PDB file of C-alpha atoms in Angstrom:
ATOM      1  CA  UNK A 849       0.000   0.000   0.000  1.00 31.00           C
ATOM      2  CA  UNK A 850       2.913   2.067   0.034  1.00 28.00           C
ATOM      3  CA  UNK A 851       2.607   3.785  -3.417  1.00 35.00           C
ATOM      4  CA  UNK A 852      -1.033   5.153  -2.679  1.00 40.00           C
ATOM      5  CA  UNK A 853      -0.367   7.363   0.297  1.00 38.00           C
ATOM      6  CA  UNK A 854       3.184   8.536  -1.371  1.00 40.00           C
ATOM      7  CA  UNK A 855       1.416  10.340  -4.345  1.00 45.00           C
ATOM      8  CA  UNK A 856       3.218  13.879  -4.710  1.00 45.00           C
ATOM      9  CA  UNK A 857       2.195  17.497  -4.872  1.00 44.00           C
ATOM     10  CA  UNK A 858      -0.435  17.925  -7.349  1.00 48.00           C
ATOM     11  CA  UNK A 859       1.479  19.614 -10.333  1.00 39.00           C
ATOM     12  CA  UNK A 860      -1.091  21.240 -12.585  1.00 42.00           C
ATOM     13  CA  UNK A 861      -1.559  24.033  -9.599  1.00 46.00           C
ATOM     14  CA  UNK A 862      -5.237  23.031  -8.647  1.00 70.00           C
ATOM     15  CA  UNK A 863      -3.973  22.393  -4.483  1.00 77.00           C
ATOM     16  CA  UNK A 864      -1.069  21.843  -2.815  1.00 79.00           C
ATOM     17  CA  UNK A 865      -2.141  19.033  -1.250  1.00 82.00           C
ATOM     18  CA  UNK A 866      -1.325  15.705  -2.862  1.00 78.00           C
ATOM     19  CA  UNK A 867      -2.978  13.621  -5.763  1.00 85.00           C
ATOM     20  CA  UNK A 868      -3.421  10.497  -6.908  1.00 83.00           C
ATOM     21  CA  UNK A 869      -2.629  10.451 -10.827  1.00 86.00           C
ATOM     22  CA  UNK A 870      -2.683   7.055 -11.123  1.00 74.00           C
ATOM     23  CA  UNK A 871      -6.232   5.740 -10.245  1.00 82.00           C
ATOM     24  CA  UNK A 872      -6.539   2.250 -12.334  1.00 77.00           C
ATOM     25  CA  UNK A 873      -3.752   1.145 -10.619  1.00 80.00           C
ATOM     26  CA  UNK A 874      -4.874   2.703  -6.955  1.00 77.00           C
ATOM     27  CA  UNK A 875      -8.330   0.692  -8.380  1.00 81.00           C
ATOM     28  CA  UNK A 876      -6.833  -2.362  -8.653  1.00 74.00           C
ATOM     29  CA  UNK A 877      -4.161  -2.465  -6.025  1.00 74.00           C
ATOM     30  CA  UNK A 878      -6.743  -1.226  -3.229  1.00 74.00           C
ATOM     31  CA  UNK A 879      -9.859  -1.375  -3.947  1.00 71.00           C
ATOM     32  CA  UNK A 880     -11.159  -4.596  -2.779  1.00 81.00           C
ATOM     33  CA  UNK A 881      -9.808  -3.388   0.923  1.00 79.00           C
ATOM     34  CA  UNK A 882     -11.510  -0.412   0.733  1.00 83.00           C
ATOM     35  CA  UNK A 883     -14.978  -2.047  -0.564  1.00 86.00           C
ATOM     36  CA  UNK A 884     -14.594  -4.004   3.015  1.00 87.00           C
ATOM     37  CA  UNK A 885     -14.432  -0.590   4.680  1.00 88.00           C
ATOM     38  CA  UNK A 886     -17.344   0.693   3.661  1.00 92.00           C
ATOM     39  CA  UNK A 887     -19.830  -0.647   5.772  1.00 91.00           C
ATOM     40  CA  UNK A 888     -18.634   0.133   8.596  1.00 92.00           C
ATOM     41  CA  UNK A 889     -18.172   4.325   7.509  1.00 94.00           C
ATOM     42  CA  UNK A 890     -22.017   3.823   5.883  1.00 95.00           C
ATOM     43  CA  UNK A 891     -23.073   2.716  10.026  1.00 94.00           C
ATOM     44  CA  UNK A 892     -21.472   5.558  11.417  1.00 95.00           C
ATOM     45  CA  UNK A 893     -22.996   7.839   8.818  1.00 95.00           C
ATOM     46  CA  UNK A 894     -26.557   6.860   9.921  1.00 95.00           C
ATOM     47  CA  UNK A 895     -27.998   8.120   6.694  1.00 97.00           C
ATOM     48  CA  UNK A 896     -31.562   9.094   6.425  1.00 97.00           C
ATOM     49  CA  UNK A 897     -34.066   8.652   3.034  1.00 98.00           C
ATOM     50  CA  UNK A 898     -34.048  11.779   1.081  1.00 98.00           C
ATOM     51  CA  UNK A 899     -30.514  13.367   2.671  1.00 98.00           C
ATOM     52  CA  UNK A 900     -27.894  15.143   0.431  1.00 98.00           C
ATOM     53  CA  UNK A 901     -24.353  13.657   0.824  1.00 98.00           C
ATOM     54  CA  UNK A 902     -21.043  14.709  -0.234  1.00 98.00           C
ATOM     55  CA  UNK A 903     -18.011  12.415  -0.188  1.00 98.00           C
ATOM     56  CA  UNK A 904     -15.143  14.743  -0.428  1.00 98.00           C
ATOM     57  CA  UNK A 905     -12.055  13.188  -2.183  1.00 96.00           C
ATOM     58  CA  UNK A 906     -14.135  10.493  -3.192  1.00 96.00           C
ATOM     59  CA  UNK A 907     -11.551   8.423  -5.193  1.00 94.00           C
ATOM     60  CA  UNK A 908     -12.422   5.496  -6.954  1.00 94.00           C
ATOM     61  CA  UNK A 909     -16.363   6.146  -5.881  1.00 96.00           C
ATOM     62  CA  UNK A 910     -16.768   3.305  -4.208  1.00 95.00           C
ATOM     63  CA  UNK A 911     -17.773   4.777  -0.577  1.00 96.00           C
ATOM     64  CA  UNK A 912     -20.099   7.347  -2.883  1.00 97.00           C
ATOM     65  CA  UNK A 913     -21.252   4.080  -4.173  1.00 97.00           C
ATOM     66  CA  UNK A 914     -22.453   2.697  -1.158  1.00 96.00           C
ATOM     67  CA  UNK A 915     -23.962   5.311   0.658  1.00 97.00           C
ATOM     68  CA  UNK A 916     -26.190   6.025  -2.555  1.00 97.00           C
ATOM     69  CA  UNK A 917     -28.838   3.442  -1.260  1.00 96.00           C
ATOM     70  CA  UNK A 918     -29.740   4.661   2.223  1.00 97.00           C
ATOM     71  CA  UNK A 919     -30.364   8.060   1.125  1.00 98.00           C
ATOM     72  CA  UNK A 920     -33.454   6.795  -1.464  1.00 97.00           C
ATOM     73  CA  UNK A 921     -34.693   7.833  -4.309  1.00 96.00           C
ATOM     74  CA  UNK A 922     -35.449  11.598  -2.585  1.00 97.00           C
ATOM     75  CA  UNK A 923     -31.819  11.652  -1.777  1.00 98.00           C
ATOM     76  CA  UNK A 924     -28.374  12.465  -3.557  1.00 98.00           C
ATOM     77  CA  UNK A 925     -24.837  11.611  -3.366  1.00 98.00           C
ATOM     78  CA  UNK A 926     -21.967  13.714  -4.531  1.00 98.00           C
ATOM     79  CA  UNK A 927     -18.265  13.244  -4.852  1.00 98.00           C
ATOM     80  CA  UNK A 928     -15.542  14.923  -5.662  1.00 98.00           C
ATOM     81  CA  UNK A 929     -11.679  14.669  -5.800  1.00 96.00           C
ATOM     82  CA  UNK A 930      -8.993  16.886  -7.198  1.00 95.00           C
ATOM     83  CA  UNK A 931      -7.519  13.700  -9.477  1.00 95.00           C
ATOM     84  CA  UNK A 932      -9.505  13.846 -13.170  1.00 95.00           C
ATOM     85  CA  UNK A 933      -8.322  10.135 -13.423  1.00 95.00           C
ATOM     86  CA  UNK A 934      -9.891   9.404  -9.905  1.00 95.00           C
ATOM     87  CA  UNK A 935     -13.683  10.836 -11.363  1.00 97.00           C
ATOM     88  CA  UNK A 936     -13.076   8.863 -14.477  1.00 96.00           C
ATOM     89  CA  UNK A 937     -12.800   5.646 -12.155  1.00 94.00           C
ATOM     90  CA  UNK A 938     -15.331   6.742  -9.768  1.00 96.00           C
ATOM     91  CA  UNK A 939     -17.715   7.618 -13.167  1.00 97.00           C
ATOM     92  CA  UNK A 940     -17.220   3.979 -14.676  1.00 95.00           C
ATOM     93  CA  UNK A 941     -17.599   2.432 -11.333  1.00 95.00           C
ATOM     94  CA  UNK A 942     -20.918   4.356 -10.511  1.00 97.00           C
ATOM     95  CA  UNK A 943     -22.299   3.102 -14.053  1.00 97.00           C
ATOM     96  CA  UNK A 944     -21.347  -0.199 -13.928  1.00 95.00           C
ATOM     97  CA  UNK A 945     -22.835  -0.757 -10.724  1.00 95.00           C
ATOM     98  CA  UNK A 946     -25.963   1.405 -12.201  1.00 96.00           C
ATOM     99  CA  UNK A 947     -26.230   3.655  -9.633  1.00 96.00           C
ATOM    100  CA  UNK A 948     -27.253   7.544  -9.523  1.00 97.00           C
ATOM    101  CA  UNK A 949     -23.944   9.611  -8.089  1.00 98.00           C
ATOM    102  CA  UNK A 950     -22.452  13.024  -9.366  1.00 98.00           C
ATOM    103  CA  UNK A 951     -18.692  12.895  -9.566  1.00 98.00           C
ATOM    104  CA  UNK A 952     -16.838  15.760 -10.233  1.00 97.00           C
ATOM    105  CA  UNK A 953     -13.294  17.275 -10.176  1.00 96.00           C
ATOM    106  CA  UNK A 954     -12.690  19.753  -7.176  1.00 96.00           C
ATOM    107  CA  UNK A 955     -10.930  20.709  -4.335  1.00 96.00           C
ATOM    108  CA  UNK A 956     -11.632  20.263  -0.828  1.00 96.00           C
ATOM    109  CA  UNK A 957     -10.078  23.558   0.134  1.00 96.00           C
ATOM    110  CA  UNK A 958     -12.659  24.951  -2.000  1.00 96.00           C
ATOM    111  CA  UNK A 959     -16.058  22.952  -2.589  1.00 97.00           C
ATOM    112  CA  UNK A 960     -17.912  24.220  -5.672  1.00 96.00           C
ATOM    113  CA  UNK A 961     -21.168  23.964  -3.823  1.00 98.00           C
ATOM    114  CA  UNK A 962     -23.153  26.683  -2.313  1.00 98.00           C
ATOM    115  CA  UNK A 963     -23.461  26.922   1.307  1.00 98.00           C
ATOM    116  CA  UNK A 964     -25.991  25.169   3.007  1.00 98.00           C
ATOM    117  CA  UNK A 965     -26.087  22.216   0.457  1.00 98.00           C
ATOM    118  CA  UNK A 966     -25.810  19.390   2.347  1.00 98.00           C
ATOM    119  CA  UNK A 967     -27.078  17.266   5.074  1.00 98.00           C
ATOM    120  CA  UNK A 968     -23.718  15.105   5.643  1.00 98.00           C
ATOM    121  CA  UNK A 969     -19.854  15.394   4.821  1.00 98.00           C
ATOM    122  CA  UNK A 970     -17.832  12.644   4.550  1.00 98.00           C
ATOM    123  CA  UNK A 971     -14.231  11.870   3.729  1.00 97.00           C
ATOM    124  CA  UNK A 972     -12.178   8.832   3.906  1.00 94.00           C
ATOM    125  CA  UNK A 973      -8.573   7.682   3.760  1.00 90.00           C
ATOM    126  CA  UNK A 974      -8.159  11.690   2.141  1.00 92.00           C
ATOM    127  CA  UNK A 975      -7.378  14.049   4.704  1.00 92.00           C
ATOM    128  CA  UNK A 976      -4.135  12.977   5.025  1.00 86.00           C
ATOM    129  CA  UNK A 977      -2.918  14.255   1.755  1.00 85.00           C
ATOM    130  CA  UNK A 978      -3.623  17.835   2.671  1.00 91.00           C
ATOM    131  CA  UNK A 979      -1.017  19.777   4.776  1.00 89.00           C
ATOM    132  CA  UNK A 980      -2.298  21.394   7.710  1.00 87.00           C
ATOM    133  CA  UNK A 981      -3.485  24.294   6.711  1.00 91.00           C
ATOM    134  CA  UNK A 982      -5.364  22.861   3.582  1.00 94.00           C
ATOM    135  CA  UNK A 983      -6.897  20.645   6.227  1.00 94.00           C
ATOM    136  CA  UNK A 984      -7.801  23.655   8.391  1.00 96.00           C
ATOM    137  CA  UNK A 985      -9.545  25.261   5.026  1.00 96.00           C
ATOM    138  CA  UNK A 986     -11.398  22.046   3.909  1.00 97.00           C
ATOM    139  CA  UNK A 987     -12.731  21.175   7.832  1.00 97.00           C
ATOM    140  CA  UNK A 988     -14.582  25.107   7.098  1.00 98.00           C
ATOM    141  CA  UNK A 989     -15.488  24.249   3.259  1.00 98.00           C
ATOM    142  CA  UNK A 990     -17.571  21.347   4.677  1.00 98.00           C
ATOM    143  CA  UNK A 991     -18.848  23.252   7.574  1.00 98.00           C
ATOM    144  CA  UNK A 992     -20.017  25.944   5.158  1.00 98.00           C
ATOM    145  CA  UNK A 993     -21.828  23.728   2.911  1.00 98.00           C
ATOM    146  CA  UNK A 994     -23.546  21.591   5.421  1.00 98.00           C
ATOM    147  CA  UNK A 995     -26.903  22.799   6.739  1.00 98.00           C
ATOM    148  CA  UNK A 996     -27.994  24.010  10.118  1.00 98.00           C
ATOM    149  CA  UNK A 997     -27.364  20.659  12.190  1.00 97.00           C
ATOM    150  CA  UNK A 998     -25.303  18.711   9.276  1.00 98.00           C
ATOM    151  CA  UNK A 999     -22.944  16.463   9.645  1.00 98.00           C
ATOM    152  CA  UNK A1000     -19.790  15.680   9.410  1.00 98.00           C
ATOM    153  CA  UNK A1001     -17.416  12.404   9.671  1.00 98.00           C
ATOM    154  CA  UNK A1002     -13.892  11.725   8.801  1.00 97.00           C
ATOM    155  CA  UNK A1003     -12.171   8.679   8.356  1.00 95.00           C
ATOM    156  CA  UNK A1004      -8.733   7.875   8.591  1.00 90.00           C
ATOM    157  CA  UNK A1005      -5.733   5.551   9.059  1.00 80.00           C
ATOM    158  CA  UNK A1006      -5.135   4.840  12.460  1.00 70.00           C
ATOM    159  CA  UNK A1007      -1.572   3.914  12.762  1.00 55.00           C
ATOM    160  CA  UNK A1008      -1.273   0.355  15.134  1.00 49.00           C
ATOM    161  CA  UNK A1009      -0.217   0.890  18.700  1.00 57.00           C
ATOM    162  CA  UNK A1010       2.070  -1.912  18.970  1.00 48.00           C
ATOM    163  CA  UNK A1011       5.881  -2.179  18.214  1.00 48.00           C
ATOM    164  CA  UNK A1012       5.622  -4.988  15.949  1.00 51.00           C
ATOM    165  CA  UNK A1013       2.521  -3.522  14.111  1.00 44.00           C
ATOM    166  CA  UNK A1014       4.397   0.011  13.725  1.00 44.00           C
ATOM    167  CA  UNK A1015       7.536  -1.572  12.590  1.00 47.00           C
ATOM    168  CA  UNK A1016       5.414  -3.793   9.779  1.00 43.00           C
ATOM    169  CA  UNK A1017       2.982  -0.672   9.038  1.00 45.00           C
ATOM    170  CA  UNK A1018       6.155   1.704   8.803  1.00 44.00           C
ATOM    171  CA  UNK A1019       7.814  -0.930   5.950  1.00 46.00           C
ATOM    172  CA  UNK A1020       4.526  -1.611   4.456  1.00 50.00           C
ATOM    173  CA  UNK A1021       2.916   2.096   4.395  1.00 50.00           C
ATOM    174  CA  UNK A1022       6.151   4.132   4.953  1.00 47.00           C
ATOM    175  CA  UNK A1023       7.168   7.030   7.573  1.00 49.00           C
ATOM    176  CA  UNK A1024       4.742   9.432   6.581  1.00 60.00           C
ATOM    177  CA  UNK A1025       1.709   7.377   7.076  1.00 53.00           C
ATOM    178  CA  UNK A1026       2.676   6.042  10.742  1.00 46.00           C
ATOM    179  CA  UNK A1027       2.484  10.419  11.542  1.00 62.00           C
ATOM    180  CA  UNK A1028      -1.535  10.377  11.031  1.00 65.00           C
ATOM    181  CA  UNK A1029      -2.979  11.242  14.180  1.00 78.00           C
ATOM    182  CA  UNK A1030      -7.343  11.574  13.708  1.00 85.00           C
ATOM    183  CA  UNK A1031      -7.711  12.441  17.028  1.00 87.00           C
ATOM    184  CA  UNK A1032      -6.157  15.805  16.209  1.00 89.00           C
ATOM    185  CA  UNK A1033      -8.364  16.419  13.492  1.00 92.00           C
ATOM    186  CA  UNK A1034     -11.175  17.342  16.762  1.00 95.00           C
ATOM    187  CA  UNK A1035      -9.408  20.367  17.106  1.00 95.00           C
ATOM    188  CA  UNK A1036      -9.684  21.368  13.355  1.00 96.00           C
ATOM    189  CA  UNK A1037     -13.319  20.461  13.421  1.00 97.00           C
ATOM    190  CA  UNK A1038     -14.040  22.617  16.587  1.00 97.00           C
ATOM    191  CA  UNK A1039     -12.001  25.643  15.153  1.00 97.00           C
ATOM    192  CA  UNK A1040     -13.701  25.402  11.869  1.00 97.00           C
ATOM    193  CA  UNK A1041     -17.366  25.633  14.291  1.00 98.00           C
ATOM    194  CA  UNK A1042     -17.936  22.039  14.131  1.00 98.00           C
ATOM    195  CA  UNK A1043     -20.030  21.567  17.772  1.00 98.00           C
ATOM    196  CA  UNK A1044     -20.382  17.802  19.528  1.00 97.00           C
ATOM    197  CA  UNK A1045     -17.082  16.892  18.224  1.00 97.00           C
ATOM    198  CA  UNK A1046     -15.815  13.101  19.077  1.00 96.00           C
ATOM    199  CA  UNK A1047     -13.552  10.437  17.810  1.00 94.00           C
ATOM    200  CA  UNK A1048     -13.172   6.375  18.215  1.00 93.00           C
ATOM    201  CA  UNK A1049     -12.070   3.577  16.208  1.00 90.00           C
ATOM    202  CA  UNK A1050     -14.188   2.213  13.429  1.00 90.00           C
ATOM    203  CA  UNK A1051     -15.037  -1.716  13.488  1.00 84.00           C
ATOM    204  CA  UNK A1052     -11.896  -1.783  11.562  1.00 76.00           C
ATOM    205  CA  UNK A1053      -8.415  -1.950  13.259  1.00 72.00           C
ATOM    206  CA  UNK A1054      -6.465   0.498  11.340  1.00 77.00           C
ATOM    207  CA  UNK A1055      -9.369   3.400  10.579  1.00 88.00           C
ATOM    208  CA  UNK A1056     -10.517   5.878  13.299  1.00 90.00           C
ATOM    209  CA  UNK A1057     -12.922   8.477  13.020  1.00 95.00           C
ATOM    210  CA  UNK A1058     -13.851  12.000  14.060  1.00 96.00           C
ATOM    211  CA  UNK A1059     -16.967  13.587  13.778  1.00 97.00           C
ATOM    212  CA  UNK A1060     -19.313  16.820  14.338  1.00 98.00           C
ATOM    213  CA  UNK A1061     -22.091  18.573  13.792  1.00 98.00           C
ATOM    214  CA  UNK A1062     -23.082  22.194  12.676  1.00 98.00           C
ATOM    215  CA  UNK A1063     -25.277  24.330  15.298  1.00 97.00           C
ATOM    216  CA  UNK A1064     -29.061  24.632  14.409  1.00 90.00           C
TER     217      UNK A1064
END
């Protein structure tokens, strides 16, 4: 898994954050791991018929994918990710699987939706390619296109707490990976206005999550 959180600075000058250029590959190579994932990020989600969702950096589609159903036919699901190759995946993959999601390229430093737009935010395995202040920016991009009591949930690596798993993770993932810490996205959520901030581990060993909410 090494190559997929190593991409590099995006070069065409869309974010300084980086970008996955290479998205067949990322498809192949990772995919059927993150497919696994899913479930567990649709649960803490608890998605209601007719909500509006955005999956910011979105990838391959796949988590788009899955939370299309619980939001109904009244609902929508939109992702977006700053790779064009990554919405060309994340297209095919939404049409082979026929199901209704709007892909497009953008940034989450600076979400091309209005404010107020949606009813939840989510992000996984994405915030991690931002430096911290892009992170800062996208935590208030999502908080200004959520509505009054919106939501908000990030998922991320959780690096293991043992020696042996840190010194396998560290060969298999590399140095920069084994730095995430989620819990320290609460702070960014709280500065951007997020209220009811909290974080814990997902049903999966190596993703945790933080979440909040915008004030009515």
């Amino acid at each position: 898994m090494r190559d997929h959180f190593h991409s590099k600075p995006d070069q065409g000058g869309g974010t300084r954050g980086h970008v996955i250029h290479w998205a067949p590959v990322y498809e192949f190579a990772f995919g059927r791991f993150l497919r696994r994932t899913h479930g567990a990020v649709v649960d803490l989600a608890a998605l209601r018929a007719g909500e509006r969702v955005l999956d910011v950096g979105c990838g391959p589609g796949s988590l788009a994918v899955a939370l299309r159903a619980p939001v109904g036919p009244t609902g929508s699901v939109h992702g977006i990710d700053a790779s064009p190759e990554m919405i060309d995946v994340a297209r095919r993959n939404a049409s082979k699987a026929g199901v209704d999601v709007n892909f497009q390229v953008g940034l989450a430093e600076a979400l091309p939706f209005p404010a107020g737009t949606f009813d939840l935010v989510v992000s996984q395995l994405a915030i991690h390619h931002l430096p911290d202040d892009l992170k800062q920016s996208a935590f208030a991009e999502m908080h200004r296109v959520l509505k009054p009591d919106g939501r908000c949930l990030i998922v991320d690596f959780e690096p293991p707490k043992s020696i042996p798993g840190r010194l396998v993770a560290r060969m298999v993932l590399g140095p920069e990976m084994m730095r995430i810490n989620v819990t320290g996205y609460r702070v960014l959520l709280e500065n951007a206005g997020f209220v009811k901030v909290e974080t814990g581990r997902t049903r999966h060993r190596l993703l945790s999550f933080v979440r909040g909410q915008v004030a009515k």
